[in-house]
CSV table of C-alpha atoms and ligand atoms in Angstrom, one decimal:
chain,number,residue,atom,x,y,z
Z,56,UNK,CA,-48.2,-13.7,-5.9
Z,57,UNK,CA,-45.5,-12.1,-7.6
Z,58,UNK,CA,-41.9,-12.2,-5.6
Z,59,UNK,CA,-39.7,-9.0,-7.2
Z,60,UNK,CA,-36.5,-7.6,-6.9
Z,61,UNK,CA,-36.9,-3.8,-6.7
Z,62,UNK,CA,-33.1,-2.1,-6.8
Z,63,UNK,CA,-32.7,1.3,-5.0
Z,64,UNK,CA,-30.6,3.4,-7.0
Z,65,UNK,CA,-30.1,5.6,-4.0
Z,66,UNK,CA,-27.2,3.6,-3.9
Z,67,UNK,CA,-26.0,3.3,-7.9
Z,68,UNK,CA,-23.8,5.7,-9.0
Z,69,UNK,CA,-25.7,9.1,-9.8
Z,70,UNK,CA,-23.0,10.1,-12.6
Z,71,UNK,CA,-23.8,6.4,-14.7
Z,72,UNK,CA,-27.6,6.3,-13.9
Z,73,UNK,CA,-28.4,4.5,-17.4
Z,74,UNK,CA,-25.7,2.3,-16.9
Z,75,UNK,CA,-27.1,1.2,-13.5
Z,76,UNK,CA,-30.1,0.7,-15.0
Z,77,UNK,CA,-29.4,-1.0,-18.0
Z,78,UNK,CA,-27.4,-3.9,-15.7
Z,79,UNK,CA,-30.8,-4.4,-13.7
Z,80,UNK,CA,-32.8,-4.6,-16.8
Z,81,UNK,CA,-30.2,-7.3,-18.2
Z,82,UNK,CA,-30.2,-9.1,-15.4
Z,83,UNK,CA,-34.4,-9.9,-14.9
Z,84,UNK,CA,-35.1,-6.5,-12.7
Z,85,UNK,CA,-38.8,-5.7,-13.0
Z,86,UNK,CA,-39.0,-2.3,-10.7
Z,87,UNK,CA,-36.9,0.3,-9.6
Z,88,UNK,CA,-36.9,1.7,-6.2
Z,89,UNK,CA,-36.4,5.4,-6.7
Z,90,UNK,CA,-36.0,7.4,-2.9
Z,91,UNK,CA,-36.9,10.9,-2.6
Z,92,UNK,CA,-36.2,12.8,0.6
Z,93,UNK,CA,-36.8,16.0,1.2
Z,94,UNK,CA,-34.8,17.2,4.3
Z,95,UNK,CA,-37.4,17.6,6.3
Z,96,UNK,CA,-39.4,14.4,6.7
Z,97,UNK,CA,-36.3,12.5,6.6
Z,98,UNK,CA,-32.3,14.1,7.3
Z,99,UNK,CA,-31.3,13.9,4.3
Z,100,UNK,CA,-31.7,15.2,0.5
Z,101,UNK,CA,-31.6,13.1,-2.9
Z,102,UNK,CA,-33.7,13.2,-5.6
Z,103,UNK,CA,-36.4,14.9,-7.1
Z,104,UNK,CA,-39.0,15.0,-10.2
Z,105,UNK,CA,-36.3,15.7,-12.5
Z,106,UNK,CA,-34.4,12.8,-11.9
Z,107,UNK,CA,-37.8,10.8,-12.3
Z,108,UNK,CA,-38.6,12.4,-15.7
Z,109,UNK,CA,-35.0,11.1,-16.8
Z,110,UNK,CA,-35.2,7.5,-15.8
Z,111,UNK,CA,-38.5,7.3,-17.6
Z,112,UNK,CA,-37.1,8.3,-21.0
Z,113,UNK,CA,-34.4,5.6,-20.4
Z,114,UNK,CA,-36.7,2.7,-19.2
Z,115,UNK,CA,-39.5,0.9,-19.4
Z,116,UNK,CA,-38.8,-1.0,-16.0
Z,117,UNK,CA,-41.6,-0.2,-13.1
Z,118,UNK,CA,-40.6,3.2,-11.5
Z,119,UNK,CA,-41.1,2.5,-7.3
Z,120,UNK,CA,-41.0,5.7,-5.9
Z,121,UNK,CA,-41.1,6.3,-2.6
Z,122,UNK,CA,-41.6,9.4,-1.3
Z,123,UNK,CA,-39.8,10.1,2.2
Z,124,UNK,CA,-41.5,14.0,2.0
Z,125,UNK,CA,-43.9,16.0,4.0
Z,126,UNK,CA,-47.5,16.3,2.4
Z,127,UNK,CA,-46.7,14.0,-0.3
Z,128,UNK,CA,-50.1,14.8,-1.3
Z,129,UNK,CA,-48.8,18.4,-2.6
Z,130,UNK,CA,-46.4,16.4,-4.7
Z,131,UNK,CA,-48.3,13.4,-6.4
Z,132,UNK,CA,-49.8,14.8,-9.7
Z,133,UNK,CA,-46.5,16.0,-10.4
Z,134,UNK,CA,-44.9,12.8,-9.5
Z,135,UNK,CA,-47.2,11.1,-11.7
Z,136,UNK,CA,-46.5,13.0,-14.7
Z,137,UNK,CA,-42.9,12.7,-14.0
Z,138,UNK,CA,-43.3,8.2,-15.1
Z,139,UNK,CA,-43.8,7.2,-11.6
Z,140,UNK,CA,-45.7,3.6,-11.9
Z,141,UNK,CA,-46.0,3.3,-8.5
Z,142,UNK,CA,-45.8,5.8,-5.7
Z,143,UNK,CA,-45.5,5.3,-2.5
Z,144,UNK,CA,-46.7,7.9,0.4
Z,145,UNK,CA,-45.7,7.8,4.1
Z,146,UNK,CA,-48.9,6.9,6.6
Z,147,UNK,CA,-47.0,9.3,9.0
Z,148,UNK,CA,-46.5,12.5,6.6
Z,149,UNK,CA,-49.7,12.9,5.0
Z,150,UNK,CA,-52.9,14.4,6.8
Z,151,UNK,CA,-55.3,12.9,5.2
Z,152,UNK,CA,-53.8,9.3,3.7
Z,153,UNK,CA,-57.3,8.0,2.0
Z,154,UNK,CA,-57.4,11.1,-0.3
Z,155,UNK,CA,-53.8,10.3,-0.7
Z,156,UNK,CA,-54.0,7.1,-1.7
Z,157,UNK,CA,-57.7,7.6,-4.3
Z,158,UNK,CA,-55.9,10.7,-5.9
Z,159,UNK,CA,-52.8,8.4,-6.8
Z,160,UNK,CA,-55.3,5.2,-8.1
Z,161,UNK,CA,-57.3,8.1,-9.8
Z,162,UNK,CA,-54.3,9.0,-12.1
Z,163,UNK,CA,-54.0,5.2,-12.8
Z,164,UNK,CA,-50.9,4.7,-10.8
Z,165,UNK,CA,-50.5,2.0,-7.9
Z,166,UNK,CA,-50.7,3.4,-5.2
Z,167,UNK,CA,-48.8,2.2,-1.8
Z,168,UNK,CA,-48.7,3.3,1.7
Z,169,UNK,CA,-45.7,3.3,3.9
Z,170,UNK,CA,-44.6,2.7,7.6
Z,171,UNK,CA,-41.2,3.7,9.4
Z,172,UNK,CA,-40.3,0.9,11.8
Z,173,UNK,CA,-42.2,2.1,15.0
Z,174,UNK,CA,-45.5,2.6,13.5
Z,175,UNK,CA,-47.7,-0.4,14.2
Z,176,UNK,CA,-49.2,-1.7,11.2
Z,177,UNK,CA,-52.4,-1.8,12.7
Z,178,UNK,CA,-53.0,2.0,12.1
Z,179,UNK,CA,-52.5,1.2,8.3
Z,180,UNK,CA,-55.4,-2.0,8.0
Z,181,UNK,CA,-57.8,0.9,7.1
Z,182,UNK,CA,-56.5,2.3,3.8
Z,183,UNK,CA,-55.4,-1.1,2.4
Z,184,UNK,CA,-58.8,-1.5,1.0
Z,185,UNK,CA,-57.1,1.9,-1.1
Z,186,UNK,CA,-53.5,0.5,-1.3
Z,187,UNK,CA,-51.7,-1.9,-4.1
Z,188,UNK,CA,-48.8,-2.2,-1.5
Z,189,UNK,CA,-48.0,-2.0,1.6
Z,190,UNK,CA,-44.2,-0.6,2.0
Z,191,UNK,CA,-42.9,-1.6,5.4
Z,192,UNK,CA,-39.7,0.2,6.5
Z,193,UNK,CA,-36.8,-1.9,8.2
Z,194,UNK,CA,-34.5,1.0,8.8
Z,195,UNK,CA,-34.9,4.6,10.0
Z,196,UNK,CA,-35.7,6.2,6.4
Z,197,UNK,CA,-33.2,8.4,5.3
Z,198,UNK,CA,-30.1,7.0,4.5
Z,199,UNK,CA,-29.1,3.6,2.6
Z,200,UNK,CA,-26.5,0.9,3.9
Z,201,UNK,CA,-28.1,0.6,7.7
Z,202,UNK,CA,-28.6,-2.7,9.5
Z,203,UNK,CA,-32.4,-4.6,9.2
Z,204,UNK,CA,-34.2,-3.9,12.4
Z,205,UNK,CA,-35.6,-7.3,13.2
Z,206,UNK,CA,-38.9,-5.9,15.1
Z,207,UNK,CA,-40.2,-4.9,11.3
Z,208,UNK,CA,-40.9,-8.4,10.7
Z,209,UNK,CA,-44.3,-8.3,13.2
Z,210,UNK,CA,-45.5,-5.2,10.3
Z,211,UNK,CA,-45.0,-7.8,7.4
Z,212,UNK,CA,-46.7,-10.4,9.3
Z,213,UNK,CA,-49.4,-8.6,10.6
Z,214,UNK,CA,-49.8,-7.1,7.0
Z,215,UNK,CA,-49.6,-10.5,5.4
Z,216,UNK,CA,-52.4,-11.9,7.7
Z,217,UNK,CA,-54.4,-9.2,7.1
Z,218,UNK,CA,-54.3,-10.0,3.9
Z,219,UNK,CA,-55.2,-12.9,3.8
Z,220,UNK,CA,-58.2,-12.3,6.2
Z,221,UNK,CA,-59.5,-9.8,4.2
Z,222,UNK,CA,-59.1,-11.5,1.2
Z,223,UNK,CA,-57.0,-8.0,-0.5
Z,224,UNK,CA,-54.4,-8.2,-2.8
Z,225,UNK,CA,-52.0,-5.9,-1.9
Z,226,UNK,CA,-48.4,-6.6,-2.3
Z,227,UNK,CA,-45.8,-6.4,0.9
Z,228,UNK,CA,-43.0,-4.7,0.4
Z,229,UNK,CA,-39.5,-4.3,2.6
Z,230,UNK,CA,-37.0,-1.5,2.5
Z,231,UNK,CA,-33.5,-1.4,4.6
Z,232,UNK,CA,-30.8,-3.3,5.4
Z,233,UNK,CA,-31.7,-6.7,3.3
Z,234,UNK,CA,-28.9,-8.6,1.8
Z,235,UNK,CA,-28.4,-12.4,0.3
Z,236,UNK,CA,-28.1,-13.9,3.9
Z,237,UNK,CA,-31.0,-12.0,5.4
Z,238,UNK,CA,-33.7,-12.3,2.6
Z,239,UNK,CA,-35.5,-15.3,3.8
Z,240,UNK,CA,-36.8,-13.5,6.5
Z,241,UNK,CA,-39.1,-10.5,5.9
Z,242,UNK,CA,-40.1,-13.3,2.5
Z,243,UNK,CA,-40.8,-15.8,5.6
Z,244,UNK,CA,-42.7,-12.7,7.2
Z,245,UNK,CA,-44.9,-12.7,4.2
Z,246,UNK,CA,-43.1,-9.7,1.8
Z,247,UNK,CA,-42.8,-10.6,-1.9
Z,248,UNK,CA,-41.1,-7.3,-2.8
Z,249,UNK,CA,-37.5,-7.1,-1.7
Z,250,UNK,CA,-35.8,-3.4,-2.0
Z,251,UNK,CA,-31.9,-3.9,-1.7
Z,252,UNK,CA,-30.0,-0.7,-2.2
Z,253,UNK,CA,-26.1,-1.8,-0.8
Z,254,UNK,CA,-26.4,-4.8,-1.2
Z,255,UNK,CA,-27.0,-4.8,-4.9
Z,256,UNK,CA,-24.8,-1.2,-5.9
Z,257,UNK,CA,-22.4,-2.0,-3.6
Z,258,UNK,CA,-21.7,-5.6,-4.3
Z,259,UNK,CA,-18.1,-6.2,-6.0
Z,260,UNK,CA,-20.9,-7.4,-8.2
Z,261,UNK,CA,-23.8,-6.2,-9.0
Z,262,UNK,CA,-25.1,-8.5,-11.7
Z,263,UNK,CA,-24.2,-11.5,-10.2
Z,264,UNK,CA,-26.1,-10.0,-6.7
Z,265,UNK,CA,-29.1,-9.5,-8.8
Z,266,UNK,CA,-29.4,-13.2,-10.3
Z,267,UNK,CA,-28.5,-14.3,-6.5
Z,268,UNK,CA,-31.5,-12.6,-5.1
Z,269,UNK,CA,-33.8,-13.6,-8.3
Z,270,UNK,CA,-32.9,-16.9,-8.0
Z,271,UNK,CA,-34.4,-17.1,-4.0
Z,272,UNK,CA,-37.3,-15.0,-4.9
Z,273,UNK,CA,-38.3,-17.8,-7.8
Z,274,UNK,CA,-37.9,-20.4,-5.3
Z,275,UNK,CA,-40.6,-18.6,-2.8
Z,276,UNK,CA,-42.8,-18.1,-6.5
Z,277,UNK,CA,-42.8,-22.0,-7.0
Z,278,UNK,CA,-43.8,-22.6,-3.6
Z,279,UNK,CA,-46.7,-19.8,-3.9
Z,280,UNK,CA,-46.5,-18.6,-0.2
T,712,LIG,C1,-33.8,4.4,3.0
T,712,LIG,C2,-34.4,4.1,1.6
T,712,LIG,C3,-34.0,2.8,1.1
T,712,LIG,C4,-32.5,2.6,0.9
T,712,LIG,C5,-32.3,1.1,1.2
T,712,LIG,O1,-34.5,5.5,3.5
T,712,LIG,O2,-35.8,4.1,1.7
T,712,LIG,O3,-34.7,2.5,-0.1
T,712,LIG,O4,-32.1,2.9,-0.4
T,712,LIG,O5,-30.9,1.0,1.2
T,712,LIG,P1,-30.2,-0.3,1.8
T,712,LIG,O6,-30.7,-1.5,0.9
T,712,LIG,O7,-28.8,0.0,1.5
T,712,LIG,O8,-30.5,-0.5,3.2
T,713,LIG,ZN1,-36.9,3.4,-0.1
């Protein structure tokens, strides 16, 4: 199992972009989380397929994006073609997720599905047969720099046993409110993809935060749980 760092640029600086990204890249970052909200799934705007199709000419680095819009399934061919490597689709937006989640493996993409923190996870454990990840939500989606809501942790456990029962590979991924001194538990939960927005963009520094978090997330690699 791979344990990766995936850096949410929602909070970099939008004006130095390629600098922001060049400092992950330095520093060991593998993925990119890249938010897009569409004001109406979520309360709050940020970034579309343009800004995709920029970050992809600047980087070769795995593009995460997670979609926080309604009928993400209108938006997925178009996502693709933007450089997306991996796109994520909310289990709560999209009417019919399975389509979802074949049309996205179909275009050779990963495909992931998503949970906001009061979904159970059980209503997921039918399209992971169709998902590369998992993505559970330990905020409200919407806005970066909120506090880790501790009841997420039964989604990544649930999702990890699952996993193991049924012998899939999917990746777990977590998203809100995970710093240096928090990290040990949604990766004790069983997630081996750690987003951190604030706590990497906003660090007094960023670089140093990175190596911090890479250097737990090799520890939990050695021990392969
Ligand atoms: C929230 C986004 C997150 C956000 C996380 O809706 O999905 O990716 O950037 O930010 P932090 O790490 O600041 O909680
Ligand atoms: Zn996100």
């Amino acid at each position: 199992m791979n344990y990766l760092l995936s850096p949410s640029l929602l909070s970099a600086d939008f004006t130095q972009l390629g600098r922001d990204i060049e400092l992950c890249k330095k520093n060991g970052v593998k993925y990119l989380h890249v938010d897009v909200m569409d004001g109406v799934f979520v309360p709050n705007i940020s970034i579309g397929i343009p800004v995709v199709k920029s970050i992809r000419k600047i980087t070769p680095l795995v593009l995460d994006v997670h979609l926080m819009i309604t009928e993400p399934e209108r938006y997925i061919e178009a996502f693709s073609e933007a450089g997306s490597d991996i796109i994520n689709i909310h289990y709560e937006a999209c009417s019919d997720c399975a389509a979802a989640l074949k049309k996205i493996r179909a275009l050779g993409k990963k495909s992931a599905v998503t949970i906001k923190p009061k979904t159970d996870y059980n209503s997921i454990l039918p399209l992971m047969e169709l998902a590369d990840m998992a993505l559970v939500m330990s905020v409200e989606p919407g806005f970066g720099g909120q506090s880790f809501i501790e009841s997420t942790l039964k989604n990544i456990e649930g999702l990890a046993e699952y996993r193991q029962k049924s012998g899939l590979g999917y990746d777990i991924e977590v998203d809100g409110g995970v710093y240096i001194d928090n990290v040990r538990r949604p990766l004790d939960a069983g997630a081996n993809i750690i987003v951190a927005g604030s706590a990497v963009f906003g660090s007094a520094d960023p670089a140093e935060t990175i190596r911090e978090f890479n250097a737990v997330l090799g520890e939990y690699e050695k021990r392969g749980n």
